[in-house]
Coordinates of C-alpha atoms in Angstrom, one line a residue:
M137 CA 61.9 91.7 44.9
P138 CA 58.4 92.1 43.4
L139 CA 56.6 95.3 43.9
S140 CA 53.7 95.2 46.4
R141 CA 50.3 96.0 45.0
S142 CA 47.8 97.9 47.0
R143 CA 44.4 96.3 48.0
G144 CA 42.7 98.9 45.7
E145 CA 44.8 97.8 42.7
V146 CA 44.1 94.1 43.4
F147 CA 40.4 94.9 43.7
R148 CA 40.4 96.9 40.4
D149 CA 42.0 93.9 38.7
L150 CA 39.1 91.7 40.0
V151 CA 36.6 94.1 38.5
Q152 CA 38.5 94.2 35.2
D153 CA 38.7 90.4 35.0
S154 CA 34.9 90.3 35.5
V155 CA 34.3 93.0 32.8
E156 CA 36.5 91.1 30.4
R157 CA 34.6 87.9 30.9
L158 CA 31.3 89.7 30.2
E159 CA 32.6 91.8 27.2
R160 CA 33.2 88.6 25.2
R161 CA 29.4 88.0 25.4
W162 CA 28.3 91.6 25.5
P163 CA 30.6 93.7 23.2
Q164 CA 28.5 96.8 23.9
L165 CA 30.0 96.9 27.4
A166 CA 33.1 98.4 25.8
E167 CA 31.2 101.7 25.8
V168 CA 30.5 101.5 29.5
D169 CA 32.7 103.1 32.1
F170 CA 33.5 100.7 35.0
V171 CA 34.6 102.5 38.1
V172 CA 35.8 101.4 41.6
L173 CA 35.0 103.7 44.5
D174 CA 35.9 103.0 48.1
V175 CA 32.4 103.7 49.5
P176 CA 29.2 105.2 48.2
S177 CA 29.1 109.0 48.6
E178 CA 25.5 108.9 50.0
L179 CA 24.8 106.3 52.6
E180 CA 21.4 104.7 52.4
E181 CA 19.7 102.4 54.9
S182 CA 21.6 99.4 53.5
V183 CA 25.0 100.0 51.9
P184 CA 25.0 99.1 48.2
L185 CA 27.8 97.0 46.7
G186 CA 27.5 98.7 43.3
G187 CA 25.4 100.9 41.1
A188 CA 24.5 101.5 37.5
V189 CA 24.0 104.9 35.9
P190 CA 22.5 105.1 32.4
A191 CA 24.2 107.1 29.7
A192 CA 23.3 110.7 29.5
K193 CA 23.9 113.4 26.9
G194 CA 27.7 113.5 26.5
R195 CA 28.4 110.9 29.2
P196 CA 28.6 107.1 28.8
A197 CA 26.8 104.7 31.0
Q198 CA 28.7 103.9 34.2
I199 CA 28.8 100.9 36.5
V200 CA 30.3 101.5 39.9
V201 CA 31.6 98.8 42.4
Y202 CA 32.2 99.8 45.9
R203 CA 35.4 98.3 47.2
R204 CA 35.1 98.5 51.0
P205 CA 31.5 97.1 51.3
V206 CA 32.6 94.1 49.1
E207 CA 35.8 93.6 51.1
I208 CA 33.8 93.6 54.4
R209 CA 31.6 90.9 53.2
T210 CA 34.3 88.5 52.0
K211 CA 37.2 86.8 53.7
T212 CA 39.3 85.3 50.9
R213 CA 40.4 86.5 47.5
D214 CA 38.2 83.8 45.8
E215 CA 35.2 84.9 47.8
R216 CA 35.9 88.5 46.8
A217 CA 36.4 87.6 43.1
L218 CA 33.0 85.8 43.1
L219 CA 31.2 88.7 44.8
V220 CA 32.8 91.3 42.6
H221 CA 31.6 89.3 39.5
E222 CA 28.1 89.0 40.9
V223 CA 27.9 92.7 41.6
V224 CA 29.2 93.5 38.1
V225 CA 26.7 91.0 36.5
E226 CA 23.8 92.5 38.5
Q227 CA 24.7 96.1 37.6
V228 CA 25.1 95.1 33.9
A229 CA 21.8 93.4 34.0
E230 CA 20.1 96.5 35.5
L231 CA 21.8 98.7 32.8
L232 CA 20.7 96.4 30.0
G233 CA 17.2 95.7 31.4
L234 CA 17.9 92.0 31.6
A235 CA 17.9 89.3 34.3
P236 CA 21.4 88.6 35.7
E237 CA 21.1 85.0 34.4
S238 CA 20.7 86.4 30.9
V239 CA 23.9 88.4 31.3
D240 CA 25.9 85.5 32.7
P241 CA 24.3 82.0 32.6
R242 CA 26.5 80.9 35.4
Y243 CA 25.2 83.7 37.7
G244 CA 24.4 82.3 41.2
Q245 CA 25.9 78.9 40.5
D246 CA 29.4 79.3 41.8

C-alpha cells in the first residue's frame, strides 16, 4: 500500500518542479532559497501568494510561496501547478528586476 502524502508535501513538490524548470534557464537560482509557508505572517489588505526577499549579509535571497492562499484560489492539481508556477515566476522576476515574460517566455500563456 503506497504511503499517503500530505497536501503540504504535494505542494512543495509543485514548487520544486517550477524551480527546476526555471533553473535550467537561470542557473543563478541555485543560490536562492525557495520556501513554502502556510500563510503570510503579517496580513495585509490583500493576501499575497508569494514574496521575494533580496540577499543580505550572510543570508541568501529567498522566495516564499504561501500554500493556503494558493490552494484557496485553485480547484484542481493542474490549476494549482499553474498558479504555483506563475507565483514563482513573478517572484523570481521581482528578485532579478526583470519582467515575468523574460524569466519564462510562456508566462501567462497556459
